[in-house]
Amino acid sequence: MKPPGSLPSPRPHITQGRIHSRRKVTLKDVAARLNVSHTTVSNAYIRPNQLSSTLRERIFAVAQELGYTGPDPAAKQLATGRAGAIGFLFSEELPYAFTDPAIVSVLQGVAESCTRRNSDLALISAGDNLRDNEAPVSLGHAAVDGYILYSMAPDNRCAIMAQQRNVPLIVIDQPRLDNISFVGIDDCAAAAQAAQKLLDLGHRRFGILSLKTAHDNYCGPLTPKRRANIAHSTIAMRLEGYLSTLQKAGIEPNHVPCWEIPVNSEAAGAEGAHYLLQSSSRPTAILAMSDRIAIGAMRAVRSTGLNIPQDLSVFGFDDIPAAETAGLSTIRQPHTQKGIEAARLLLLKEARQNVILDTQVIQRDSTGPAPST
């Protein structure tokens, strides 16, 4: 008998079969309602092929009736040995993954492979870790079965931490790491093709718009010191492809003005083009390391009253959708295929491989013969 004035014990309230109480509905509740083992209910979610379709449907129906939402992700990982997701690690701010056409295409490829193999995808930005070298390094909180490292410098703290995790790794573009699979292109050869195409058109005065060589927000001339300390291998290889090809044609690399930009954008490309146009020997051709900065350069050139390609030719790199609209000559690289191959290798746990994909020279209206004067 309860003492006078005591409150009644709380009891679950059941409406239409759903349990309403402060206690969370568990897998064991579903099992008890069905009079089966909790392992059987668990298998319906994580090993569905071990149950008949009729039994699975009964389990899901009762789970919905009781308000059970499925196994805890951590418990599921312990049971299967898989997190059911891969991490895509890149060095820019998170919004960059949704605004830059090249990375969007890469992610599309990654997502295609994930969908085929029933895996989720976690985007992990290393932007915060690049801004503050004193801040703790973080790879996010999502449990993953492996990481795709996308276009990162070898000394990036997040790239180093990912290598210390006991999970598979795949690299897209950079860094080149020992015993780690790599998916990318031959950046040096592709850049050489771009330079050679302009040489074949008779050009002898060149300018280069370079993507960033380090994560220091520098914007300005690419000095010899910075050229000797490029952190990003893709940038180093593209620059080598340009300059070595020009040198073979008798053009001294030190006489080729080069402007480095901190962010891959049209505005940065326009700023760099204005610098090149002010050089003592104005170029008749600009080699840009991305389509976005090439398109910005084209806008800047036209704003000065010069005509493209009659007065100046512009050559890009990537072949993003906007390149065709702009009539930009460029190097086409298979961004989507990079993502497909990288995720496939990671999810299938293939032995170490280097996958070098083909590029293609795309000539459009932004390039033409060198002006006669």
GROMACS .gro file of C-alpha atoms in nm:
model
  373
    1MET     CA    1   0.000   0.000   0.000
    2LYS     CA    2   0.136   0.340  -0.103
    3PRO     CA    3   0.163   0.614   0.158
    4PRO     CA    4  -0.096   0.892   0.138
    5GLY     CA    5  -0.011   1.168  -0.107
    6SER     CA    6   0.233   0.958  -0.313
    7LEU     CA    7   0.219   0.985  -0.688
    8PRO     CA    8   0.118   0.685  -0.899
    9SER     CA    9   0.395   0.504  -1.083
   10PRO     CA   10   0.428   0.614  -1.447
   11ARG     CA   11   0.295   0.360  -1.691
   12PRO     CA   12   0.344   0.336  -2.064
   13HIS     CA   13   0.052   0.460  -2.267
   14ILE     CA   14  -0.026   0.246  -2.570
   15THR     CA   15  -0.214   0.393  -2.861
   16GLN     CA   16  -0.264   0.190  -3.177
   17GLY     CA   17   0.010  -0.047  -3.074
   18ARG     CA   18   0.285   0.222  -3.036
   19ILE     CA   19   0.464   0.240  -2.703
   20HIS     CA   20   0.473   0.594  -2.559
   21SER     CA   21   0.702   0.625  -2.260
   22ARG     CA   22   1.024   0.780  -2.153
   23ARG     CA   23   1.205   0.455  -2.238
   24LYS     CA   24   1.332   0.426  -2.593
   25VAL     CA   25   1.190   0.137  -2.791
   26THR     CA   26   1.461  -0.122  -2.848
   27LEU     CA   27   1.531  -0.414  -3.073
   28LYS     CA   28   1.436  -0.648  -2.787
   29ASP     CA   29   1.086  -0.493  -2.774
   30VAL     CA   30   1.033  -0.584  -3.137
   31ALA     CA   31   1.168  -0.934  -3.078
   32ALA     CA   32   0.938  -0.985  -2.779
   33ARG     CA   33   0.631  -0.874  -2.973
   34LEU     CA   34   0.715  -1.120  -3.251
   35ASN     CA   35   0.833  -1.395  -3.016
   36VAL     CA   36   1.165  -1.426  -3.202
   37SER     CA   37   1.525  -1.376  -3.094
   38HIS     CA   38   1.680  -1.032  -3.096
   39THR     CA   39   1.941  -1.170  -3.338
   40THR     CA   40   1.663  -1.241  -3.588
   41VAL     CA   41   1.542  -0.880  -3.567
   42SER     CA   42   1.900  -0.754  -3.600
   43ASN     CA   43   1.954  -0.966  -3.910
   44ALA     CA   44   1.654  -0.804  -4.077
   45TYR     CA   45   1.851  -0.477  -4.077
   46ILE     CA   46   2.214  -0.579  -4.118
   47ARG     CA   47   2.200  -0.928  -4.279
   48PRO     CA   48   1.869  -0.926  -4.468
   49ASN     CA   49   1.969  -1.213  -4.697
   50GLN     CA   50   1.959  -1.450  -4.398
   51LEU     CA   51   1.582  -1.409  -4.354
   52SER     CA   52   1.285  -1.478  -4.577
   53SER     CA   53   1.117  -1.177  -4.732
   54THR     CA   54   0.796  -1.259  -4.542
   55LEU     CA   55   0.971  -1.256  -4.205
   56ARG     CA   56   1.158  -0.933  -4.285
   57GLU     CA   57   0.833  -0.759  -4.378
   58ARG     CA   58   0.671  -0.875  -4.050
   59ILE     CA   59   0.967  -0.743  -3.852
   60PHE     CA   60   0.962  -0.404  -4.026
   61ALA     CA   61   0.586  -0.374  -3.982
   62VAL     CA   62   0.602  -0.440  -3.607
   63ALA     CA   63   0.906  -0.210  -3.575
   64GLN     CA   64   0.711   0.073  -3.737
   65GLU     CA   65   0.410   0.000  -3.517
   66LEU     CA   66   0.619   0.022  -3.201
   67GLY     CA   67   0.828   0.317  -3.313
   68TYR     CA   68   1.159   0.133  -3.343
   69THR     CA   69   1.389   0.314  -3.588
   70GLY     CA   70   1.658   0.053  -3.639
   71PRO     CA   71   1.993  -0.051  -3.487
   72ASP     CA   72   2.223   0.209  -3.338
   73PRO     CA   73   2.494   0.293  -3.599
   74ALA     CA   74   2.774   0.209  -3.355
   75ALA     CA   75   2.616  -0.127  -3.272
   76LYS     CA   76   2.564  -0.197  -3.641
   77GLN     CA   77   2.931  -0.127  -3.710
   78LEU     CA   78   3.035  -0.368  -3.436
   79ALA     CA   79   2.807  -0.637  -3.574
   80THR     CA   80   2.910  -0.606  -3.939
   81GLY     CA   81   3.266  -0.477  -3.912
   82ARG     CA   82   3.168  -0.193  -4.150
   83ALA     CA   83   3.063   0.164  -4.099
   84GLY     CA   84   2.876   0.161  -4.428
   85ALA     CA   85   3.029   0.492  -4.540
   86ILE     CA   86   3.347   0.635  -4.689
   87GLY     CA   87   3.501   0.972  -4.612
   88PHE     CA   88   3.585   1.224  -4.885
   89LEU     CA   89   3.858   1.448  -4.745
   90PHE     CA   90   3.948   1.774  -4.921
   91SER     CA   91   4.141   2.084  -4.824
   92GLU     CA   92   3.898   2.365  -4.907
   93GLU     CA   93   3.607   2.508  -4.710
   94LEU     CA   94   3.295   2.288  -4.712
   95PRO     CA   95   3.090   2.514  -4.948
   96TYR     CA   96   3.362   2.468  -5.212
   97ALA     CA   97   3.243   2.110  -5.265
   98PHE     CA   98   2.909   2.245  -5.388
   99THR     CA   99   3.030   2.540  -5.595
  100ASP     CA  100   3.337   2.425  -5.788
  101PRO     CA  101   3.237   2.234  -6.104
  102ALA     CA  102   3.543   2.008  -6.101
  103ILE     CA  103   3.497   1.877  -5.748
  104VAL     CA  104   3.121   1.847  -5.805
  105SER     CA  105   3.193   1.614  -6.098
  106VAL     CA  106   3.441   1.411  -5.891
  107LEU     CA  107   3.183   1.375  -5.613
  108GLN     CA  108   2.924   1.266  -5.866
  109GLY     CA  109   3.153   0.980  -5.965
  110VAL     CA  110   3.221   0.887  -5.603
  111ALA     CA  111   2.847   0.889  -5.531
  112GLU     CA  112   2.780   0.661  -5.829
  113SER     CA  113   3.020   0.399  -5.697
  114CYS     CA  114   2.881   0.434  -5.344
  115THR     CA  115   2.527   0.382  -5.470
  116ARG     CA  116   2.625   0.068  -5.660
  117ARG     CA  117   2.783  -0.078  -5.346
  118ASN     CA  118   2.532   0.038  -5.082
  119SER     CA  119   2.768   0.279  -4.911
  120ASP     CA  120   2.710   0.628  -4.776
  121LEU     CA  121   2.941   0.925  -4.828
  122ALA     CA  122   3.076   1.169  -4.567
  123LEU     CA  123   3.226   1.502  -4.680
  124ILE     CA  124   3.512   1.616  -4.458
  125SER     CA  125   3.665   1.961  -4.503
  126ALA     CA  126   4.017   2.032  -4.383
  127GLY     CA  127   3.967   2.407  -4.422
  128ASP     CA  128   3.961   2.483  -4.050
  129ASN     CA  129   4.282   2.288  -3.993
  130LEU     CA  130   4.459   2.487  -4.264
  131ARG     CA  131   4.364   2.825  -4.120
  132ASP     CA  132   4.492   2.757  -3.769
  133ASN     CA  133   4.799   2.538  -3.729
  134GLU     CA  134   4.755   2.546  -3.351
  135ALA     CA  135   4.401   2.405  -3.358
  136PRO     CA  136   4.348   2.033  -3.295
  137VAL     CA  137   4.327   1.825  -3.612
  138SER     CA  138   3.984   1.677  -3.679
  139LEU     CA  139   3.858   1.431  -3.939
  140GLY     CA  140   3.499   1.478  -3.831
  141HIS     CA  141   3.286   1.249  -3.618
  142ALA     CA  142   3.150   1.010  -3.879
  143ALA     CA  143   3.272   0.649  -3.869
  144VAL     CA  144   3.400   0.548  -4.215
  145ASP     CA  145   3.540   0.239  -4.384
  146GLY     CA  146   3.814   0.440  -4.557
  147TYR     CA  147   3.912   0.780  -4.694
  148ILE     CA  148   3.946   0.934  -5.037
  149LEU     CA  149   4.206   1.211  -5.017
  150TYR     CA  150   4.125   1.467  -5.284
  151SER     CA  151   4.392   1.707  -5.409
  152MET     CA  152   4.576   1.763  -5.081
  153ALA     CA  153   4.933   1.866  -5.006
  154PRO     CA  154   5.148   1.588  -4.855
  155ASP     CA  155   5.212   1.793  -4.541
  156ASN     CA  156   4.844   1.861  -4.483
  157ARG     CA  157   4.775   1.767  -4.122
  158CYS     CA  158   4.447   1.597  -4.206
  159ALA     CA  159   4.613   1.391  -4.479
  160ILE     CA  160   4.878   1.284  -4.228
  161MET     CA  161   4.615   1.190  -3.969
  162ALA     CA  162   4.416   0.990  -4.226
  163GLN     CA  163   4.729   0.786  -4.297
  164GLN     CA  164   4.754   0.706  -3.927
  165ARG     CA  165   4.402   0.560  -3.917
  166ASN     CA  166   4.378   0.185  -3.964
  167VAL     CA  167   4.150   0.214  -4.269
  168PRO     CA  168   4.210   0.198  -4.646
  169LEU     CA  169   4.310   0.515  -4.833
  170ILE     CA  170   4.282   0.622  -5.198
  171VAL     CA  171   4.429   0.946  -5.341
  172ILE     CA  172   4.277   1.148  -5.622
  173ASP     CA  173   4.525   1.385  -5.795
  174GLN     CA  174   4.757   1.439  -5.497
  175PRO     CA  175   4.951   1.368  -5.281
  176ARG     CA  176   5.149   1.077  -5.424
  177LEU     CA  177   5.203   0.846  -5.126
  178ASP     CA  178   5.404   0.525  -5.101
  179ASN     CA  179   5.191   0.209  -5.097
  180ILE     CA  180   4.867   0.408  -5.143
  181SER     CA  181   4.651   0.371  -5.454
  182PHE     CA  182   4.634   0.676  -5.680
  183VAL     CA  183   4.378   0.792  -5.937
  184GLY     CA  184   4.457   1.090  -6.160
  185ILE     CA  185   4.607   1.210  -6.487
  186ASP     CA  186   4.952   1.291  -6.620
  187ASP     CA  187   4.936   1.664  -6.541
  188CYS     CA  188   5.278   1.735  -6.688
  189ALA     CA  189   5.197   1.575  -7.024
  190ALA     CA  190   4.855   1.741  -7.038
  191ALA     CA  191   5.001   2.086  -6.971
  192ALA     CA  192   5.269   2.023  -7.233
  193GLN     CA  193   4.997   1.951  -7.488
  194ALA     CA  194   4.831   2.284  -7.414
  195ALA     CA  195   5.157   2.476  -7.453
  196GLN     CA  196   5.245   2.289  -7.772
  197LYS     CA  197   4.906   2.366  -7.926
  198LEU     CA  198   4.969   2.738  -7.881
  199LEU     CA  199   5.326   2.708  -8.010
  200ASP     CA  200   5.192   2.536  -8.321
  201LEU     CA  201   4.969   2.840  -8.373
  202GLY     CA  202   5.279   3.059  -8.385
  203HIS     CA  203   5.271   3.209  -8.034
  204ARG     CA  204   5.603   3.305  -7.873
  205ARG     CA  205   5.498   3.545  -7.595
  206PHE     CA  206   5.325   3.364  -7.309
  207GLY     CA  207   5.182   3.431  -6.967
  208ILE     CA  208   5.078   3.172  -6.706
  209LEU     CA  209   4.799   3.188  -6.449
  210SER     CA  210   4.887   2.941  -6.175
  211LEU     CA  211   4.670   2.787  -5.909
  212LYS     CA  212   4.798   2.824  -5.552
  213THR     CA  213   5.131   2.663  -5.472
  214ALA     CA  214   5.080   2.672  -5.092
  215HIS     CA  215   4.802   2.733  -4.839
  216ASP     CA  216   4.910   3.082  -4.739
  217ASN     CA  217   4.657   3.297  -4.932
  218TYR     CA  218   4.938   3.448  -5.138
  219CYS     CA  219   4.833   3.641  -5.447
  220GLY     CA  220   5.101   3.780  -5.675
  221PRO     CA  221   5.387   3.695  -5.908
  222LEU     CA  222   5.507   3.335  -5.884
  223THR     CA  223   5.862   3.408  -5.773
  224PRO     CA  224   6.160   3.172  -5.822
  225LYS     CA  225   6.156   3.099  -5.448
  226ARG     CA  226   5.790   2.996  -5.456
  227ARG     CA  227   5.849   2.791  -5.772
  228ALA     CA  228   6.118   2.597  -5.587
  229ASN     CA  229   5.886   2.519  -5.293
  230ILE     CA  230   5.555   2.418  -5.452
  231ALA     CA  231   5.358   2.204  -5.206
  232HIS     CA  232   5.104   2.073  -5.458
  233SER     CA  233   5.241   1.817  -5.703
  234THR     CA  234   4.967   1.879  -5.961
  235ILE     CA  235   5.064   2.247  -5.979
  236ALA     CA  236   5.434   2.165  -5.998
  237MET     CA  237   5.373   1.917  -6.281
  238ARG     CA  238   5.152   2.151  -6.481
  239LEU     CA  239   5.406   2.429  -6.448
  240GLU     CA  240   5.681   2.189  -6.553
  241GLY     CA  241   5.476   2.081  -6.853
  242TYR     CA  242   5.423   2.441  -6.966
  243LEU     CA  243   5.776   2.568  -6.911
  244SER     CA  244   5.968   2.267  -7.037
  245THR     CA  245   5.769   2.270  -7.361
  246LEU     CA  246   5.827   2.642  -7.408
  247GLN     CA  247   6.197   2.598  -7.331
  248LYS     CA  248   6.229   2.331  -7.601
  249ALA     CA  249   6.090   2.591  -7.842
  250GLY     CA  250   6.365   2.837  -7.739
  251ILE     CA  251   6.161   3.042  -7.491
  252GLU     CA  252   6.344   3.109  -7.165
  253PRO     CA  253   6.120   3.005  -6.869
  254ASN     CA  254   6.239   3.295  -6.654
  255HIS     CA  255   6.106   3.534  -6.918
  256VAL     CA  256   5.752   3.395  -6.894
  257PRO     CA  257   5.546   3.604  -6.647
  258CYS     CA  258   5.346   3.391  -6.406
  259TRP     CA  259   5.078   3.502  -6.162
  260GLU     CA  260   4.969   3.290  -5.865
  261ILE     CA  261   4.614   3.305  -5.733
  262PRO     CA  262   4.492   3.195  -5.388
  263VAL     CA  263   4.148   3.067  -5.494
  264ASN     CA  264   4.016   2.900  -5.807
  265SER     CA  265   3.766   3.161  -5.926
  266GLU     CA  266   3.681   3.381  -6.224
  267ALA     CA  267   3.751   3.697  -6.023
  268ALA     CA  268   4.101   3.576  -5.937
  269GLY     CA  269   4.160   3.487  -6.301
  270ALA     CA  270   4.060   3.837  -6.409
  271GLU     CA  271   4.299   3.993  -6.158
  272GLY     CA  272   4.583   3.775  -6.281
  273ALA     CA  273   4.511   3.856  -6.645
  274HIS     CA  274   4.533   4.230  -6.574
  275TYR     CA  275   4.881   4.170  -6.428
  276LEU     CA  276   4.994   3.975  -6.735
  277LEU     CA  277   4.861   4.239  -6.973
  278GLN     CA  278   5.072   4.503  -6.797
  279SER     CA  279   5.400   4.316  -6.845
  280SER     CA  280   5.668   4.482  -7.058
  281SER     CA  281   5.618   4.227  -7.335
  282ARG     CA  282   5.245   4.168  -7.341
  283PRO     CA  283   5.169   3.800  -7.405
  284THR     CA  284   4.977   3.684  -7.708
  285ALA     CA  285   4.874   3.365  -7.527
  286ILE     CA  286   4.773   3.284  -7.170
  287LEU     CA  287   4.799   2.936  -7.021
  288ALA     CA  288   4.560   2.901  -6.729
  289MET     CA  289   4.568   2.608  -6.485
  290SER     CA  290   4.189   2.591  -6.460
  291ASP     CA  291   3.890   2.681  -6.673
  292ARG     CA  292   3.747   2.911  -6.409
  293ILE     CA  293   4.052   3.135  -6.402
  294ALA     CA  294   4.076   3.115  -6.782
  295ILE     CA  295   3.716   3.236  -6.818
  296GLY     CA  296   3.790   3.521  -6.578
  297ALA     CA  297   4.099   3.604  -6.782
  298MET     CA  298   3.891   3.619  -7.101
  299ARG     CA  299   3.656   3.868  -6.939
  300ALA     CA  300   3.947   4.084  -6.829
  301VAL     CA  301   4.110   4.076  -7.173
  302ARG     CA  302   3.788   4.186  -7.342
  303SER     CA  303   3.736   4.463  -7.084
  304THR     CA  304   4.058   4.624  -7.207
  305GLY     CA  305   3.932   4.636  -7.565
  306LEU     CA  306   4.139   4.343  -7.692
  307ASN     CA  307   3.983   4.072  -7.902
  308ILE     CA  308   4.001   3.696  -7.843
  309PRO     CA  309   4.166   3.522  -8.023
  310GLN     CA  310   4.275   3.789  -8.273
  311ASP     CA  311   4.484   3.980  -8.018
  312LEU     CA  312   4.531   3.718  -7.749
  313SER     CA  313   4.458   3.345  -7.708
  314VAL     CA  314   4.353   3.180  -7.381
  315PHE     CA  315   4.387   2.810  -7.296
  316GLY     CA  316   4.226   2.651  -6.989
  317PHE     CA  317   4.241   2.322  -6.804
  318ASP     CA  318   3.953   2.088  -6.695
  319ASP     CA  319   3.672   2.132  -6.953
  320ILE     CA  320   3.399   2.217  -6.704
  321PRO     CA  321   3.053   2.281  -6.858
  322ALA     CA  322   3.110   2.658  -6.861
  323ALA     CA  323   3.414   2.613  -7.085
  324GLU     CA  324   3.203   2.510  -7.382
  325THR     CA  325   2.966   2.802  -7.327
  326ALA     CA  326   3.261   3.041  -7.316
  327GLY     CA  327   3.420   2.890  -7.628
  328LEU     CA  328   3.730   2.811  -7.424
  329SER     CA  329   4.002   2.585  -7.557
  330THR     CA  330   4.109   2.354  -7.278
  331ILE     CA  331   4.240   2.021  -7.156
  332ARG     CA  332   3.954   1.781  -7.086
  333GLN     CA  333   4.013   1.559  -6.786
  334PRO     CA  334   3.768   1.289  -6.666
  335HIS     CA  335   3.660   1.423  -6.327
  336THR     CA  336   3.361   1.193  -6.287
  337GLN     CA  337   3.565   0.888  -6.383
  338LYS     CA  338   3.823   0.980  -6.121
  339GLY     CA  339   3.555   0.962  -5.854
  340ILE     CA  340   3.411   0.636  -5.987
  341GLU     CA  341   3.751   0.465  -5.994
  342ALA     CA  342   3.864   0.593  -5.655
  343ALA     CA  343   3.548   0.484  -5.473
  344ARG     CA  344   3.547   0.150  -5.654
  345LEU     CA  345   3.904   0.073  -5.548
  346LEU     CA  346   3.830   0.176  -5.191
  347LEU     CA  347   3.504  -0.014  -5.150
  348LEU     CA  348   3.629  -0.330  -5.317
  349LYS     CA  349   3.953  -0.313  -5.116
  350GLU     CA  350   4.159  -0.366  -5.428
  351ALA     CA  351   4.534  -0.415  -5.408
  352ARG     CA  352   4.744  -0.102  -5.454
  353GLN     CA  353   4.700   0.045  -5.803
  354ASN     CA  354   4.791   0.361  -5.992
  355VAL     CA  355   4.512   0.452  -6.233
  356ILE     CA  356   4.621   0.716  -6.486
  357LEU     CA  357   4.327   0.837  -6.693
  358ASP     CA  358   4.347   0.991  -7.040
  359THR     CA  359   4.310   1.361  -7.116
  360GLN     CA  360   4.211   1.531  -7.440
  361VAL     CA  361   4.293   1.863  -7.606
  362ILE     CA  362   3.973   2.054  -7.682
  363GLN     CA  363   4.020   2.344  -7.923
  364ARG     CA  364   3.752   2.612  -7.938
  365ASP     CA  365   3.725   2.980  -8.030
  366SER     CA  366   3.950   3.119  -7.756
  367THR     CA  367   4.266   3.018  -7.941
  368GLY     CA  368   4.389   3.121  -8.282
  369PRO     CA  369   4.705   3.211  -8.474
  370ALA     CA  370   4.945   3.454  -8.310
  371PRO     CA  371   4.892   3.816  -8.423
  372SER     CA  372   5.133   3.932  -8.690
  373THR     CA  373   5.263   4.223  -8.486
   0.00000   0.00000   0.00000
